[in-house]
Amino acid sequence: MSVGADAVALNPACSGYTMALPEPQLYAQIQSNMAGTVNIDWAIETARQACAMAGVDANRQALLAGVDTRRRDTGQRAVSSVYPGSW
């Protein structure tokens, strides 16, 4: 909880959100569980590890870009716009 808007600060990952509470000058910083993004993070990390076992250097940014390229034809939102904190 933060008292006053000036006391609100982003966490190092710049994730979550801040909610103004009914009490004057009282704010809560909240982190929600977004299961879809957890699954994306798990899949990207699993793919990164599989690449490493095969001797292929793959970073998270490159893997997310590859997923975004493959999903374009489905009309779904880009993974990187849904989960920007992953890279």
Short mmCIF file of C-alpha atoms in Angstrom, two decimals:
data_model
loop_
_atom_site.label_atom_id
_atom_site.label_comp_id
_atom_site.label_asym_id
_atom_site.label_seq_id
_atom_site.Cartn_x
_atom_site.Cartn_y
_atom_site.Cartn_z
CA MET A 1 0.00 0.00 0.00
CA SER A 2 1.14 3.51 -0.76
CA VAL A 3 -0.06 6.67 0.90
CA GLY A 4 -0.37 9.36 -1.76
CA ALA A 5 0.10 9.12 -5.51
CA ASP A 6 3.70 10.36 -5.20
CA ALA A 7 4.57 7.28 -3.09
CA VAL A 8 3.56 4.83 -5.86
CA ALA A 9 6.60 3.34 -7.62
CA LEU A 10 6.89 0.69 -10.31
CA ASN A 11 8.57 -2.58 -9.45
CA PRO A 12 11.80 -3.47 -11.33
CA ALA A 13 9.85 -5.50 -13.93
CA CYS A 14 7.34 -2.64 -14.46
CA SER A 15 4.50 -5.15 -14.12
CA GLY A 16 1.18 -5.21 -12.32
CA TYR A 17 -1.08 -2.23 -11.81
CA THR A 18 -2.01 0.37 -9.22
CA MET A 19 -5.54 0.81 -7.92
CA ALA A 20 -6.80 3.93 -6.16
CA LEU A 21 -8.75 2.87 -3.07
CA PRO A 22 -11.85 4.61 -1.68
CA GLU A 23 -9.85 6.05 1.21
CA PRO A 24 -8.36 9.40 0.11
CA GLN A 25 -4.72 9.17 -1.01
CA LEU A 26 -4.52 5.38 -0.54
CA TYR A 27 -3.30 3.16 -3.39
CA ALA A 28 -2.73 -0.59 -3.71
CA GLN A 29 -0.18 -2.05 -6.09
CA ILE A 30 -1.48 -5.35 -7.43
CA GLN A 31 0.01 -8.26 -9.33
CA SER A 32 -2.56 -10.50 -10.99
CA ASN A 33 -2.15 -14.08 -12.16
CA MET A 34 -2.60 -14.19 -15.91
CA ALA A 35 -2.57 -17.90 -16.72
CA GLY A 36 -2.17 -17.39 -20.47
CA THR A 37 1.01 -15.41 -20.04
CA VAL A 38 2.37 -17.95 -17.55
CA ASN A 39 1.85 -20.63 -20.21
CA ILE A 40 3.63 -18.52 -22.84
CA ASP A 41 6.53 -17.94 -20.47
CA TRP A 42 6.73 -21.67 -19.70
CA ALA A 43 6.61 -22.62 -23.40
CA ILE A 44 9.28 -20.08 -24.35
CA GLU A 45 11.57 -21.20 -21.51
CA THR A 46 11.05 -24.87 -22.43
CA ALA A 47 11.87 -24.11 -26.07
CA ARG A 48 14.95 -22.13 -25.00
CA GLN A 49 16.18 -25.06 -22.90
CA ALA A 50 15.50 -27.55 -25.71
CA CYS A 51 17.50 -25.38 -28.11
CA ALA A 52 20.36 -25.20 -25.59
CA MET A 53 20.39 -29.01 -25.28
CA ALA A 54 20.69 -29.21 -29.07
CA GLY A 55 23.55 -26.72 -29.06
CA VAL A 56 21.45 -23.91 -30.52
CA ASP A 57 21.73 -20.49 -28.92
CA ALA A 58 18.18 -19.08 -28.68
CA ASN A 59 17.17 -16.09 -26.62
CA ARG A 60 13.70 -15.23 -25.34
CA GLN A 61 13.33 -12.27 -27.68
CA ALA A 62 14.05 -14.36 -30.77
CA LEU A 63 11.68 -17.14 -29.67
CA LEU A 64 8.85 -14.66 -28.97
CA ALA A 65 9.41 -13.08 -32.37
CA GLY A 66 9.16 -16.54 -33.94
CA VAL A 67 5.88 -17.25 -32.15
CA ASP A 68 4.51 -13.87 -33.27
CA THR A 69 5.51 -14.61 -36.87
CA ARG A 70 3.76 -18.00 -36.78
CA ARG A 71 0.52 -16.69 -35.25
CA ARG A 72 -0.01 -13.80 -37.69
CA ASP A 73 -2.34 -15.84 -39.90
CA THR A 74 -4.65 -16.62 -36.97
CA GLY A 75 -5.59 -12.98 -36.34
CA GLN A 76 -4.64 -13.24 -32.67
CA ARG A 77 -2.79 -10.53 -30.76
CA ALA A 78 0.99 -10.66 -30.79
CA VAL A 79 2.56 -12.50 -27.87
CA SER A 80 5.00 -9.64 -27.30
CA SER A 81 2.11 -7.17 -26.88
CA VAL A 82 0.34 -9.49 -24.42
CA TYR A 83 3.43 -10.20 -22.37
CA PRO A 84 5.99 -7.43 -22.85
CA GLY A 85 7.84 -8.28 -19.63
CA SER A 86 9.07 -11.55 -21.06
CA TRP A 87 11.89 -9.97 -23.07
#
